[in-house]
Amino acid sequence: MNLVNLFWLFLILASLQPVIQQRLLELSRQRTLARLASERGSTVITLIHRQETMSFLGFPVVRYIDIDDAQSVLGAIRATPPGRPIDIILHTPGGMVLAASQIASALAEHDGPVRAIVPHYAMSGGTLIALAADEINLDPHTALGPVDPQLGEYPAASIVAAAEQARDPDDRTLILADMSRKALWQVERFVGGLLERHMDPARAREVARVLSSGTWTHDYPLEPDELISLGLPVKVGIDPAVYTLMKLYPQPKGRRESVEYVPSPIQPPRQPRRSVPARGSRDG
């Protein structure tokens, strides 16, 4: 075999390697999901958004909840028999309100227990989906977030506030403020409907208002203690198998790891030293 043939063979193998690695990773995910579903006796659905590397240009693209996600999740919910639990694992910065609302509605209407499992974070639309669950399982340091709507790059609540404070707002500001009021009402009404399944209607409306009206900045982390104080069905503690599954959704290759560590070895408990009487001494 001459050098030209070796060169072409190298190119073919180099081009196939990422495909083979991706396929092996997908098979590992499927096996882990099947084992997790069997152990929990549920349908396990993942909605996990990492940065994905484009196959041609090779730069990372941030993923969000979109219509394709909604279509896939709704298909998984429809395929789940009545009475069978659903576990949806969420790891997402959020996304389209329409897509998140479709998923949340389908989960809320499922005939069977629904658990949302959030090992790290589920912001905005991810929180909206979690609110549809009968139980929200969180890591002690997990963060959910406010669900106030955003119009473009600005929060709807801030657009309304700016229009109200402006002395002579232009037509564009008035139009945006009108759209913002409608968006705020729509999201608050939808969230209130989800929460009324688990709490008193008056309390549900109040919590929906707090979550959707711009009480905090949109990226404010709502951690378990604060979520429990709101009356949400939060349970702190996650199946260790979920953390194992998350490792099968790695960040794109080709960049140095930002965090590295060496696990500490497990040391056996130290036995207390027994005191030895001094030489020549006697008890009593």
mmCIF file of C-alpha atoms in Angstrom:
data_model
loop_
_atom_site.group_PDB
_atom_site.id
_atom_site.type_symbol
_atom_site.label_atom_id
_atom_site.label_comp_id
_atom_site.label_asym_id
_atom_site.label_seq_id
_atom_site.Cartn_x
_atom_site.Cartn_y
_atom_site.Cartn_z
ATOM 1 C CA MET A 1 0.000 0.000 0.000
ATOM 2 C CA ASN A 2 1.534 3.301 -1.102
ATOM 3 C CA LEU A 3 1.518 6.590 0.768
ATOM 4 C CA VAL A 4 -1.412 8.004 -1.207
ATOM 5 C CA ASN A 5 -3.630 5.066 -0.259
ATOM 6 C CA LEU A 6 -2.543 5.351 3.374
ATOM 7 C CA PHE A 7 -3.371 9.041 3.310
ATOM 8 C CA TRP A 8 -6.881 8.399 1.956
ATOM 9 C CA LEU A 9 -7.431 5.572 4.448
ATOM 10 C CA PHE A 10 -6.432 7.917 7.268
ATOM 11 C CA LEU A 11 -8.901 10.573 6.044
ATOM 12 C CA ILE A 12 -11.731 8.039 5.840
ATOM 13 C CA LEU A 13 -11.059 6.704 9.337
ATOM 14 C CA ALA A 14 -10.692 10.225 10.747
ATOM 15 C CA SER A 15 -14.032 11.250 9.233
ATOM 16 C CA LEU A 16 -15.786 8.126 10.511
ATOM 17 C CA GLN A 17 -14.440 8.337 14.061
ATOM 18 C CA PRO A 18 -16.817 11.123 15.262
ATOM 19 C CA VAL A 19 -19.776 9.296 13.727
ATOM 20 C CA ILE A 20 -18.844 6.037 15.444
ATOM 21 C CA GLN A 21 -18.248 7.803 18.770
ATOM 22 C CA GLN A 22 -21.606 9.573 18.523
ATOM 23 C CA ARG A 23 -23.370 6.315 17.738
ATOM 24 C CA LEU A 24 -21.751 4.554 20.683
ATOM 25 C CA LEU A 25 -22.750 7.444 22.924
ATOM 26 C CA GLU A 26 -26.354 7.229 21.709
ATOM 27 C CA LEU A 27 -26.419 3.490 22.406
ATOM 28 C CA SER A 28 -25.093 4.123 25.933
ATOM 29 C CA ARG A 29 -27.852 6.687 26.487
ATOM 30 C CA GLN A 30 -30.533 4.278 25.315
ATOM 31 C CA ARG A 31 -29.246 1.499 27.574
ATOM 32 C CA THR A 32 -29.056 3.826 30.574
ATOM 33 C CA LEU A 33 -32.535 5.237 29.889
ATOM 34 C CA ALA A 34 -33.991 1.736 29.541
ATOM 35 C CA ARG A 35 -32.374 0.634 32.813
ATOM 36 C CA LEU A 36 -33.571 3.790 34.596
ATOM 37 C CA ALA A 37 -37.111 3.337 33.270
ATOM 38 C CA SER A 38 -37.139 -0.302 34.377
ATOM 39 C CA GLU A 39 -35.890 0.521 37.864
ATOM 40 C CA ARG A 40 -38.388 3.381 38.342
ATOM 41 C CA GLY A 41 -41.291 1.673 36.576
ATOM 42 C CA SER A 42 -41.897 4.762 34.442
ATOM 43 C CA THR A 43 -41.448 6.328 31.042
ATOM 44 C CA VAL A 44 -38.276 8.421 31.272
ATOM 45 C CA ILE A 45 -38.109 11.435 28.944
ATOM 46 C CA THR A 46 -35.068 13.685 28.685
ATOM 47 C CA LEU A 47 -35.121 17.349 27.698
ATOM 48 C CA ILE A 48 -31.432 18.178 27.968
ATOM 49 C CA HIS A 49 -29.844 21.117 26.204
ATOM 50 C CA ARG A 50 -26.093 21.315 25.929
ATOM 51 C CA GLN A 51 -24.016 23.219 23.398
ATOM 52 C CA GLU A 52 -23.963 21.176 20.213
ATOM 53 C CA THR A 53 -21.108 21.296 17.683
ATOM 54 C CA MET A 54 -22.112 21.847 14.061
ATOM 55 C CA SER A 55 -20.677 19.046 11.929
ATOM 56 C CA PHE A 56 -19.334 21.327 9.189
ATOM 57 C CA LEU A 57 -18.235 24.591 10.759
ATOM 58 C CA GLY A 58 -17.444 23.114 14.153
ATOM 59 C CA PHE A 59 -18.521 25.982 16.428
ATOM 60 C CA PRO A 60 -20.916 25.503 19.356
ATOM 61 C CA VAL A 61 -24.578 26.465 19.088
ATOM 62 C CA VAL A 62 -26.691 26.914 22.219
ATOM 63 C CA ARG A 63 -29.892 24.852 22.236
ATOM 64 C CA TYR A 64 -33.289 25.951 23.533
ATOM 65 C CA ILE A 65 -36.760 24.439 23.858
ATOM 66 C CA ASP A 66 -38.314 24.611 20.394
ATOM 67 C CA ILE A 67 -41.236 23.168 18.427
ATOM 68 C CA ASP A 68 -39.253 20.065 17.469
ATOM 69 C CA ASP A 69 -38.672 19.360 21.162
ATOM 70 C CA ALA A 70 -42.385 19.789 21.854
ATOM 71 C CA GLN A 71 -43.315 17.412 19.046
ATOM 72 C CA SER A 72 -40.919 14.734 20.321
ATOM 73 C CA VAL A 73 -41.965 15.037 23.977
ATOM 74 C CA LEU A 74 -45.664 14.998 23.092
ATOM 75 C CA GLY A 75 -45.052 11.822 21.091
ATOM 76 C CA ALA A 76 -43.412 10.193 24.122
ATOM 77 C CA ILE A 77 -46.318 11.240 26.364
ATOM 78 C CA ARG A 78 -48.885 9.842 23.906
ATOM 79 C CA ALA A 79 -46.965 6.556 23.790
ATOM 80 C CA THR A 80 -47.162 6.209 27.591
ATOM 81 C CA PRO A 81 -50.091 4.013 28.700
ATOM 82 C CA PRO A 82 -52.647 5.523 31.124
ATOM 83 C CA GLY A 83 -51.622 5.023 34.745
ATOM 84 C CA ARG A 84 -47.911 4.640 33.979
ATOM 85 C CA PRO A 85 -45.710 7.292 35.658
ATOM 86 C CA ILE A 86 -43.652 9.737 33.622
ATOM 87 C CA ASP A 87 -40.259 11.036 34.726
ATOM 88 C CA ILE A 88 -39.054 14.000 32.684
ATOM 89 C CA ILE A 89 -35.411 14.984 33.227
ATOM 90 C CA LEU A 90 -34.902 18.697 32.590
ATOM 91 C CA HIS A 91 -31.626 20.509 31.953
ATOM 92 C CA THR A 92 -32.355 23.612 29.905
ATOM 93 C CA PRO A 93 -32.071 27.412 29.808
ATOM 94 C CA GLY A 94 -35.666 27.628 28.556
ATOM 95 C CA GLY A 95 -36.977 28.551 25.125
ATOM 96 C CA MET A 96 -40.214 29.178 23.245
ATOM 97 C CA VAL A 97 -43.257 29.777 25.448
ATOM 98 C CA LEU A 98 -45.456 28.002 22.895
ATOM 99 C CA ALA A 99 -43.338 24.829 22.926
ATOM 100 C CA ALA A 100 -42.935 24.799 26.720
ATOM 101 C CA SER A 101 -46.677 25.377 27.203
ATOM 102 C CA GLN A 102 -47.559 22.490 24.905
ATOM 103 C CA ILE A 103 -45.297 20.145 26.852
ATOM 104 C CA ALA A 104 -46.605 21.393 30.219
ATOM 105 C CA SER A 105 -50.242 20.967 29.151
ATOM 106 C CA ALA A 106 -49.645 17.415 27.928
ATOM 107 C CA LEU A 107 -47.869 16.447 31.163
ATOM 108 C CA ALA A 108 -50.603 17.995 33.318
ATOM 109 C CA GLU A 109 -53.264 16.027 31.431
ATOM 110 C CA HIS A 110 -51.415 12.695 31.586
ATOM 111 C CA ASP A 111 -53.387 9.969 33.348
ATOM 112 C CA GLY A 112 -50.695 8.983 35.827
ATOM 113 C CA PRO A 113 -48.074 10.434 38.178
ATOM 114 C CA VAL A 114 -45.625 12.921 36.632
ATOM 115 C CA ARG A 115 -42.253 13.718 38.190
ATOM 116 C CA ALA A 116 -39.940 16.464 36.961
ATOM 117 C CA ILE A 117 -36.284 15.730 37.769
ATOM 118 C CA VAL A 118 -33.872 18.669 37.635
ATOM 119 C CA PRO A 119 -30.265 17.745 38.465
ATOM 120 C CA HIS A 120 -28.777 21.202 37.811
ATOM 121 C CA TYR A 121 -31.084 23.857 36.372
ATOM 122 C CA ALA A 122 -34.277 24.397 34.369
ATOM 123 C CA MET A 123 -34.917 28.068 33.755
ATOM 124 C CA SER A 124 -37.815 29.960 32.173
ATOM 125 C CA GLY A 125 -39.645 27.491 29.899
ATOM 126 C CA GLY A 126 -37.939 24.632 31.759
ATOM 127 C CA THR A 127 -39.514 25.862 34.992
ATOM 128 C CA LEU A 128 -42.870 26.151 33.232
ATOM 129 C CA ILE A 129 -42.635 22.450 32.331
ATOM 130 C CA ALA A 130 -41.583 21.513 35.882
ATOM 131 C CA LEU A 131 -44.667 23.279 37.277
ATOM 132 C CA ALA A 132 -46.845 20.776 35.400
ATOM 133 C CA ALA A 133 -45.447 17.858 37.440
ATOM 134 C CA ASP A 134 -47.045 16.300 40.489
ATOM 135 C CA GLU A 135 -43.601 16.205 42.123
ATOM 136 C CA ILE A 136 -40.434 18.177 41.385
ATOM 137 C CA ASN A 137 -37.226 16.347 42.365
ATOM 138 C CA LEU A 138 -34.290 18.707 42.862
ATOM 139 C CA ASP A 139 -30.654 18.479 43.823
ATOM 140 C CA PRO A 140 -29.954 20.596 46.947
ATOM 141 C CA HIS A 141 -28.280 23.183 44.690
ATOM 142 C CA THR A 142 -30.640 23.032 41.715
ATOM 143 C CA ALA A 143 -32.069 26.291 40.373
ATOM 144 C CA LEU A 144 -35.398 26.949 38.702
ATOM 145 C CA GLY A 145 -36.275 30.430 37.522
ATOM 146 C CA PRO A 146 -39.033 33.001 37.009
ATOM 147 C CA VAL A 147 -41.388 32.451 34.069
ATOM 148 C CA ASP A 148 -42.079 36.102 33.202
ATOM 149 C CA PRO A 149 -42.388 36.487 29.411
ATOM 150 C CA GLN A 150 -39.708 38.178 27.326
ATOM 151 C CA LEU A 151 -40.349 40.218 24.195
ATOM 152 C CA GLY A 152 -37.164 40.050 22.200
ATOM 153 C CA GLU A 153 -34.316 41.076 24.455
ATOM 154 C CA TYR A 154 -36.490 42.859 27.051
ATOM 155 C CA PRO A 155 -38.705 41.558 29.873
ATOM 156 C CA ALA A 156 -42.384 42.248 29.255
ATOM 157 C CA ALA A 157 -42.787 43.696 32.772
ATOM 158 C CA SER A 158 -39.975 46.194 32.147
ATOM 159 C CA ILE A 159 -41.513 47.297 28.844
ATOM 160 C CA VAL A 160 -44.803 48.019 30.628
ATOM 161 C CA ALA A 161 -42.976 49.941 33.380
ATOM 162 C CA ALA A 162 -41.019 51.996 30.826
ATOM 163 C CA ALA A 163 -44.172 52.895 28.904
ATOM 164 C CA GLU A 164 -45.949 53.971 32.084
ATOM 165 C CA GLN A 165 -43.045 56.189 33.176
ATOM 166 C CA ALA A 166 -42.418 57.796 29.790
ATOM 167 C CA ARG A 167 -43.804 61.312 29.404
ATOM 168 C CA ASP A 168 -44.514 61.012 25.696
ATOM 169 C CA PRO A 169 -44.017 57.387 24.569
ATOM 170 C CA ASP A 170 -43.812 56.769 20.833
ATOM 171 C CA ASP A 171 -46.106 54.394 18.955
ATOM 172 C CA ARG A 172 -43.599 51.510 19.021
ATOM 173 C CA THR A 173 -43.316 51.703 22.822
ATOM 174 C CA LEU A 174 -47.088 51.762 23.189
ATOM 175 C CA ILE A 175 -47.477 48.751 20.893
ATOM 176 C CA LEU A 176 -44.798 46.803 22.791
ATOM 177 C CA ALA A 177 -46.419 47.708 26.106
ATOM 178 C CA ASP A 178 -49.795 46.461 24.863
ATOM 179 C CA MET A 179 -48.226 43.180 23.698
ATOM 180 C CA SER A 180 -46.373 42.883 27.020
ATOM 181 C CA ARG A 181 -49.552 43.250 29.088
ATOM 182 C CA LYS A 182 -51.185 40.506 27.057
ATOM 183 C CA ALA A 183 -48.138 38.236 27.413
ATOM 184 C CA LEU A 184 -48.017 38.765 31.181
ATOM 185 C CA TRP A 185 -51.727 37.982 31.540
ATOM 186 C CA GLN A 186 -51.456 34.886 29.352
ATOM 187 C CA VAL A 187 -48.506 33.375 31.226
ATOM 188 C CA GLU A 188 -49.938 34.195 34.674
ATOM 189 C CA ARG A 189 -53.245 32.587 33.725
ATOM 190 C CA PHE A 190 -51.544 29.473 32.347
ATOM 191 C CA VAL A 191 -49.280 29.035 35.396
ATOM 192 C CA GLY A 192 -52.210 29.558 37.751
ATOM 193 C CA GLY A 193 -54.064 26.750 36.016
ATOM 194 C CA LEU A 194 -51.110 24.402 36.494
ATOM 195 C CA LEU A 195 -50.726 25.275 40.180
ATOM 196 C CA GLU A 196 -54.414 24.953 41.043
ATOM 197 C CA ARG A 197 -54.022 21.185 40.725
ATOM 198 C CA HIS A 198 -51.842 21.152 43.865
ATOM 199 C CA MET A 199 -52.882 24.130 45.998
ATOM 200 C CA ASP A 200 -55.742 26.386 46.972
ATOM 201 C CA PRO A 201 -56.914 28.443 43.931
ATOM 202 C CA ALA A 202 -56.312 31.790 45.646
ATOM 203 C CA ARG A 203 -52.798 30.729 46.651
ATOM 204 C CA ALA A 204 -52.181 29.348 43.165
ATOM 205 C CA ARG A 205 -53.091 32.696 41.582
ATOM 206 C CA GLU A 206 -50.783 34.537 43.991
ATOM 207 C CA VAL A 207 -47.812 32.244 43.307
ATOM 208 C CA ALA A 208 -48.485 32.474 39.563
ATOM 209 C CA ARG A 209 -48.416 36.263 39.803
ATOM 210 C CA VAL A 210 -45.120 36.225 41.708
ATOM 211 C CA LEU A 211 -43.472 33.861 39.222
ATOM 212 C CA SER A 212 -44.699 35.543 36.055
ATOM 213 C CA SER A 213 -44.893 39.285 36.778
ATOM 214 C CA GLY A 214 -41.203 40.220 36.840
ATOM 215 C CA THR A 215 -40.672 40.073 40.600
ATOM 216 C CA TRP A 216 -37.045 39.085 39.924
ATOM 217 C CA THR A 217 -34.719 39.337 36.963
ATOM 218 C CA HIS A 218 -35.346 36.574 34.445
ATOM 219 C CA ASP A 219 -32.128 34.728 35.348
ATOM 220 C CA TYR A 220 -32.707 34.832 39.126
ATOM 221 C CA PRO A 221 -32.035 31.363 40.609
ATOM 222 C CA LEU A 222 -34.921 30.033 42.678
ATOM 223 C CA GLU A 223 -33.382 27.339 44.870
ATOM 224 C CA PRO A 224 -35.221 24.571 46.764
ATOM 225 C CA ASP A 225 -35.869 26.461 50.028
ATOM 226 C CA GLU A 226 -37.471 29.378 48.191
ATOM 227 C CA LEU A 227 -39.517 27.062 45.982
ATOM 228 C CA ILE A 228 -40.763 25.121 49.018
ATOM 229 C CA SER A 229 -41.756 28.391 50.713
ATOM 230 C CA LEU A 230 -43.917 29.170 47.667
ATOM 231 C CA GLY A 231 -45.767 25.909 48.264
ATOM 232 C CA LEU A 232 -44.521 24.048 45.198
ATOM 233 C CA PRO A 233 -44.427 20.211 45.353
ATOM 234 C CA VAL A 234 -40.648 20.064 45.707
ATOM 235 C CA LYS A 235 -38.721 17.041 46.979
ATOM 236 C CA VAL A 236 -34.974 17.437 47.536
ATOM 237 C CA GLY A 237 -33.008 14.389 46.436
ATOM 238 C CA ILE A 238 -32.317 12.784 43.065
ATOM 239 C CA ASP A 239 -31.792 9.188 41.980
ATOM 240 C CA PRO A 240 -27.986 8.755 41.588
ATOM 241 C CA ALA A 241 -28.612 7.044 38.228
ATOM 242 C CA VAL A 242 -29.733 10.432 36.856
ATOM 243 C CA TYR A 243 -26.266 11.880 37.466
ATOM 244 C CA THR A 244 -24.793 8.915 35.593
ATOM 245 C CA LEU A 245 -27.145 9.615 32.697
ATOM 246 C CA MET A 246 -26.126 13.286 32.590
ATOM 247 C CA LYS A 247 -22.513 12.271 31.964
ATOM 248 C CA LEU A 248 -23.668 10.802 28.643
ATOM 249 C CA TYR A 249 -24.622 14.295 27.438
ATOM 250 C CA PRO A 250 -21.138 15.847 27.280
ATOM 251 C CA GLN A 251 -20.142 19.278 26.100
ATOM 252 C CA PRO A 252 -18.664 19.408 22.578
ATOM 253 C CA LYS A 253 -15.171 18.071 22.075
ATOM 254 C CA GLY A 254 -12.246 20.166 20.971
ATOM 255 C CA ARG A 255 -12.000 22.458 23.961
ATOM 256 C CA ARG A 256 -10.178 22.104 27.236
ATOM 257 C CA GLU A 257 -12.208 21.062 30.249
ATOM 258 C CA SER A 258 -12.895 24.036 32.524
ATOM 259 C CA VAL A 259 -13.160 21.912 35.674
ATOM 260 C CA GLU A 260 -11.016 18.969 36.645
ATOM 261 C CA TYR A 261 -10.670 17.118 39.929
ATOM 262 C CA VAL A 262 -9.358 13.902 41.417
ATOM 263 C CA PRO A 263 -11.894 12.117 43.653
ATOM 264 C CA SER A 264 -10.628 11.661 47.195
ATOM 265 C CA PRO A 265 -10.096 7.995 48.118
ATOM 266 C CA ILE A 266 -12.508 6.626 50.683
ATOM 267 C CA GLN A 267 -10.638 6.258 53.940
ATOM 268 C CA PRO A 268 -11.733 3.721 56.570
ATOM 269 C CA PRO A 269 -12.866 5.356 59.811
ATOM 270 C CA ARG A 270 -10.014 5.839 62.226
ATOM 271 C CA GLN A 271 -10.245 3.824 65.426
ATOM 272 C CA PRO A 272 -9.702 5.797 68.646
ATOM 273 C CA ARG A 273 -6.343 5.058 70.228
ATOM 274 C CA ARG A 274 -6.491 3.165 73.516
ATOM 275 C CA SER A 275 -4.638 4.777 76.385
ATOM 276 C CA VAL A 276 -1.823 2.648 77.812
ATOM 277 C CA PRO A 277 -1.180 2.931 81.580
ATOM 278 C CA ALA A 278 2.236 4.297 82.446
ATOM 279 C CA ARG A 279 4.814 1.702 83.420
ATOM 280 C CA GLY A 280 4.736 0.913 87.126
ATOM 281 C CA SER A 281 1.259 2.345 87.719
ATOM 282 C CA ARG A 282 -1.650 0.277 89.050
ATOM 283 C CA ASP A 283 -5.402 0.722 88.723
ATOM 284 C CA GLY A 284 -7.225 1.436 91.992
#
